[in-house]
Amino acid sequence: MWALQLFLMVLLMGRLLLFDFSASEDWSGWEIQNDRVMGGVSSSSLQKTEQGHALFAGSVSLENNGGFASLQYHFPSKNIEGYQTAILTLKGDGKRYQFRIKEDLSDRASYIYTFTTSGNWQTLEIPLREMRPVFRGRKLDLPNFSADSIQELRFLIGNKKEENFRLEIKKIEME
């Protein structure tokens, strides 16, 4: 009975908007974090496109044991109870990226899902329960994501090679 009630509640709720770049003027919660935090030299930026979307672009370098660039968003805890899927509307450059979430900012583990972009606009549906725990790129012996709240969203590129990248993001939702 409880499962049916939860299903009906989510059905009535529809999608939970986490961030819509084209509808928000305040992007102050978003920030770049690259491998420079550990001595690397990768670089990236966040810019607004003419359409109002986020453009996360830059260059990943392997120099000084580097190799990643990321865009993160921290926010007060959001209740995602009953939601099963992250919905990302984005356009990439044909490269692989990670979508990451954290239940709590103090957690060491991030839960990740790797996806490959097509070069066209895509709507990706990411089952939350398929997001696996990692810390500094290493898989952890913990269960996959199962929390009812989140405090961080992150996009990361780190394909163990030097490359330029370009990822345009329109919005992030839960369903």
Tab-separated table of N, CA, C and O in Angstrom, residues 10-63:
chain	number	residue	atom	x	y	z
A	10	VAL	N	4.306	10.830	-6.456
A	10	VAL	CA	5.282	11.272	-7.454
A	10	VAL	C	4.584	11.571	-8.778
A	10	VAL	O	4.896	12.556	-9.446
A	11	LEU	N	3.611	10.753	-9.146
A	11	LEU	CA	2.857	10.982	-10.373
A	11	LEU	C	2.175	12.349	-10.338
A	11	LEU	O	2.190	13.096	-11.298
A	12	LEU	N	1.602	12.682	-9.212
A	12	LEU	CA	0.937	13.978	-9.061
A	12	LEU	C	1.941	15.130	-9.008
A	12	LEU	O	1.647	16.236	-9.448
A	13	MET	N	3.111	14.875	-8.450
A	13	MET	CA	4.126	15.921	-8.313
A	13	MET	C	4.744	16.286	-9.654
A	13	MET	O	5.151	17.413	-9.856
A	14	GLY	N	4.860	15.324	-10.560
A	14	GLY	CA	5.532	15.578	-11.826
A	14	GLY	C	7.031	15.676	-11.624
A	14	GLY	O	7.604	15.041	-10.752
A	15	ARG	N	7.654	16.523	-12.408
A	15	ARG	CA	9.104	16.678	-12.334
A	15	ARG	C	9.490	17.723	-11.294
A	15	ARG	O	8.784	18.696	-11.093
A	16	LEU	N	10.631	17.491	-10.689
A	16	LEU	CA	11.221	18.440	-9.751
A	16	LEU	C	12.360	19.144	-10.481
A	16	LEU	O	13.342	18.509	-10.861
A	17	LEU	N	12.224	20.445	-10.682
A	17	LEU	CA	13.255	21.215	-11.359
A	17	LEU	C	14.372	21.518	-10.371
A	17	LEU	O	14.142	22.139	-9.340
A	18	LEU	N	15.594	21.079	-10.696
A	18	LEU	CA	16.746	21.386	-9.859
A	18	LEU	C	17.435	22.656	-10.332
A	18	LEU	O	17.858	23.474	-9.520
A	19	PHE	N	17.547	22.816	-11.667
A	19	PHE	CA	18.104	24.063	-12.194
A	19	PHE	C	17.786	24.167	-13.673
A	19	PHE	O	17.966	23.207	-14.415
A	20	ASP	N	17.337	25.349	-14.087
A	20	ASP	CA	17.082	25.659	-15.496
A	20	ASP	C	17.904	26.897	-15.827
A	20	ASP	O	17.573	27.999	-15.395
A	21	PHE	N	18.991	26.696	-16.549
A	21	PHE	CA	19.896	27.802	-16.848
A	21	PHE	C	19.217	28.910	-17.645
A	21	PHE	O	19.460	30.082	-17.414
A	22	SER	N	18.356	28.537	-18.591
A	22	SER	CA	17.734	29.549	-19.436
A	22	SER	C	16.637	30.328	-18.712
A	22	SER	O	16.225	31.385	-19.171
A	23	ALA	N	16.182	29.834	-17.570
A	23	ALA	CA	15.120	30.514	-16.824
A	23	ALA	C	15.641	31.229	-15.575
A	23	ALA	O	14.892	31.925	-14.911
A	24	SER	N	16.917	31.052	-15.265
A	24	SER	CA	17.477	31.642	-14.046
A	24	SER	C	18.523	32.702	-14.374
A	24	SER	O	19.396	32.481	-15.212
A	25	GLU	N	18.430	33.809	-13.691
A	25	GLU	CA	19.438	34.865	-13.822
A	25	GLU	C	20.573	34.668	-12.814
A	25	GLU	O	21.654	35.195	-12.985
A	26	ASP	N	20.317	33.913	-11.743
A	26	ASP	CA	21.292	33.734	-10.670
A	26	ASP	C	22.006	32.389	-10.806
A	26	ASP	O	21.461	31.352	-10.467
A	27	TRP	N	23.224	32.442	-11.304
A	27	TRP	CA	24.049	31.242	-11.438
A	27	TRP	C	25.132	31.210	-10.369
A	27	TRP	O	26.100	30.465	-10.467
A	28	SER	N	24.997	32.010	-9.332
A	28	SER	CA	26.071	32.189	-8.359
A	28	SER	C	26.427	30.906	-7.596
A	28	SER	O	27.530	30.802	-7.070
A	29	GLY	N	25.538	29.943	-7.528
A	29	GLY	CA	25.847	28.691	-6.844
A	29	GLY	C	26.726	27.749	-7.647
A	29	GLY	O	27.242	26.768	-7.125
A	30	TRP	N	26.910	28.042	-8.925
A	30	TRP	CA	27.714	27.192	-9.803
A	30	TRP	C	29.162	27.663	-9.791
A	30	TRP	O	29.422	28.854	-9.862
A	31	GLU	N	30.077	26.723	-9.707
A	31	GLU	CA	31.496	27.091	-9.746
A	31	GLU	C	32.333	25.999	-10.399
A	31	GLU	O	31.982	24.817	-10.379
A	32	ILE	N	33.442	26.437	-10.947
A	32	ILE	CA	34.403	25.542	-11.595
A	32	ILE	C	35.325	24.951	-10.528
A	32	ILE	O	35.759	25.657	-9.622
A	33	GLN	N	35.607	23.661	-10.645
A	33	GLN	CA	36.647	23.042	-9.834
A	33	GLN	C	37.409	22.088	-10.746
A	33	GLN	O	36.863	21.084	-11.200
A	34	ASN	N	38.653	22.443	-11.023
A	34	ASN	CA	39.486	21.639	-11.910
A	34	ASN	C	40.587	20.932	-11.123
A	34	ASN	O	40.705	21.099	-9.906
A	35	ASP	N	41.405	20.182	-11.833
A	35	ASP	CA	42.494	19.436	-11.200
A	35	ASP	C	43.558	20.336	-10.571
A	35	ASP	O	44.465	19.857	-9.910
A	36	ARG	N	43.432	21.637	-10.717
A	36	ARG	CA	44.375	22.568	-10.088
A	36	ARG	C	44.369	22.417	-8.565
A	36	ARG	O	45.362	22.738	-7.915
A	37	VAL	N	43.263	21.894	-8.009
A	37	VAL	CA	43.190	21.685	-6.558
A	37	VAL	C	44.224	20.662	-6.096
A	37	VAL	O	44.526	20.580	-4.913
A	38	MET	N	44.782	19.876	-7.046
A	38	MET	CA	45.815	18.891	-6.711
A	38	MET	C	47.067	19.065	-7.562
A	38	MET	O	47.829	18.127	-7.735
A	39	GLY	N	47.257	20.268	-8.113
A	39	GLY	CA	48.479	20.563	-8.843
A	39	GLY	C	48.393	20.493	-10.350
A	39	GLY	O	49.361	20.800	-11.040
A	40	GLY	N	47.255	20.078	-10.901
A	40	GLY	CA	47.103	19.976	-12.348
A	40	GLY	C	46.967	21.346	-13.001
A	40	GLY	O	46.925	22.381	-12.324
A	41	VAL	N	46.880	21.339	-14.326
A	41	VAL	CA	46.797	22.603	-15.064
A	41	VAL	C	45.618	22.664	-16.040
A	41	VAL	O	45.588	23.506	-16.924
A	42	SER	N	44.639	21.796	-15.882
A	42	SER	CA	43.447	21.852	-16.734
A	42	SER	C	42.726	23.170	-16.492
A	42	SER	O	42.820	23.753	-15.401
A	43	SER	N	42.002	23.635	-17.513
A	43	SER	CA	41.277	24.892	-17.372
A	43	SER	C	39.883	24.757	-17.964
A	43	SER	O	39.671	23.999	-18.914
A	44	SER	N	38.936	25.488	-17.384
A	44	SER	CA	37.573	25.477	-17.902
A	44	SER	C	36.866	26.740	-17.452
A	44	SER	O	37.344	27.469	-16.575
A	45	SER	N	35.707	26.979	-18.064
A	45	SER	CA	34.922	28.152	-17.710
A	45	SER	C	33.445	27.843	-17.856
A	45	SER	O	33.054	26.886	-18.535
A	46	LEU	N	32.650	28.695	-17.248
A	46	LEU	CA	31.193	28.649	-17.367
A	46	LEU	C	30.768	29.962	-17.991
A	46	LEU	O	31.082	31.031	-17.455
A	47	GLN	N	30.078	29.867	-19.120
A	47	GLN	CA	29.590	31.062	-19.812
A	47	GLN	C	28.128	30.861	-20.183
A	47	GLN	O	27.643	29.729	-20.238
A	48	LYS	N	27.453	31.973	-20.460
A	48	LYS	CA	26.054	31.931	-20.894
A	48	LYS	C	26.006	32.049	-22.411
A	48	LYS	O	26.626	32.935	-22.986
A	49	THR	N	25.287	31.122	-23.074
A	49	THR	CA	25.130	31.185	-24.522
A	49	THR	C	24.071	32.230	-24.870
A	49	THR	O	23.344	32.708	-24.001
A	50	GLU	N	23.952	32.550	-26.145
A	50	GLU	CA	22.928	33.497	-26.589
A	50	GLU	C	21.524	33.012	-26.235
A	50	GLU	O	20.628	33.814	-25.987
A	51	GLN	N	21.328	31.691	-26.196
A	51	GLN	CA	20.022	31.115	-25.859
A	51	GLN	C	19.790	31.060	-24.347
A	51	GLN	O	18.725	30.660	-23.899
A	52	GLY	N	20.805	31.437	-23.573
A	52	GLY	CA	20.677	31.429	-22.120
A	52	GLY	C	21.100	30.137	-21.454
A	52	GLY	O	20.937	29.972	-20.250
A	53	HIS	N	21.643	29.200	-22.208
A	53	HIS	CA	22.102	27.935	-21.643
A	53	HIS	C	23.494	28.103	-21.046
A	53	HIS	O	24.218	29.038	-21.375
A	54	ALA	N	23.870	27.158	-20.207
A	54	ALA	CA	25.224	27.140	-19.651
A	54	ALA	C	26.164	26.502	-20.657
A	54	ALA	O	25.838	25.479	-21.262
A	55	LEU	N	27.332	27.088	-20.825
A	55	LEU	CA	28.382	26.495	-21.643
A	55	LEU	C	29.575	26.227	-20.734
A	55	LEU	O	30.234	27.148	-20.262
A	56	PHE	N	29.800	24.948	-20.458
A	56	PHE	CA	30.951	24.474	-19.685
A	56	PHE	C	31.961	23.987	-20.710
A	56	PHE	O	31.710	23.018	-21.427
A	57	ALA	N	33.085	24.690	-20.825
A	57	ALA	CA	34.057	24.364	-21.868
A	57	ALA	C	35.467	24.602	-21.348
A	57	ALA	O	35.677	25.374	-20.414
A	58	GLY	N	36.428	23.930	-21.984
A	58	GLY	CA	37.806	24.126	-21.577
A	58	GLY	C	38.731	23.094	-22.163
A	58	GLY	O	38.452	22.498	-23.208
A	59	SER	N	39.820	22.852	-21.428
A	59	SER	CA	40.873	21.963	-21.882
A	59	SER	C	41.370	21.115	-20.712
A	59	SER	O	41.747	21.653	-19.669
A	60	VAL	N	41.361	19.814	-20.892
A	60	VAL	CA	41.874	18.890	-19.877
A	60	VAL	C	43.326	18.578	-20.216
A	60	VAL	O	43.649	18.245	-21.353
A	61	SER	N	44.187	18.702	-19.224
A	61	SER	CA	45.606	18.412	-19.367
A	61	SER	C	46.002	17.310	-18.393
A	61	SER	O	45.455	17.232	-17.285
A	62	LEU	N	46.961	16.496	-18.786
A	62	LEU	CA	47.481	15.449	-17.904
A	62	LEU	C	48.749	15.886	-17.168
A	62	LEU	O	49.286	15.136	-16.357
A	63	GLU	N	49.219	17.109	-17.450
A	63	GLU	CA	50.438	17.611	-16.809
A	63	GLU	C	50.269	17.656	-15.289
A	63	GLU	O	49.176	17.897	-14.780
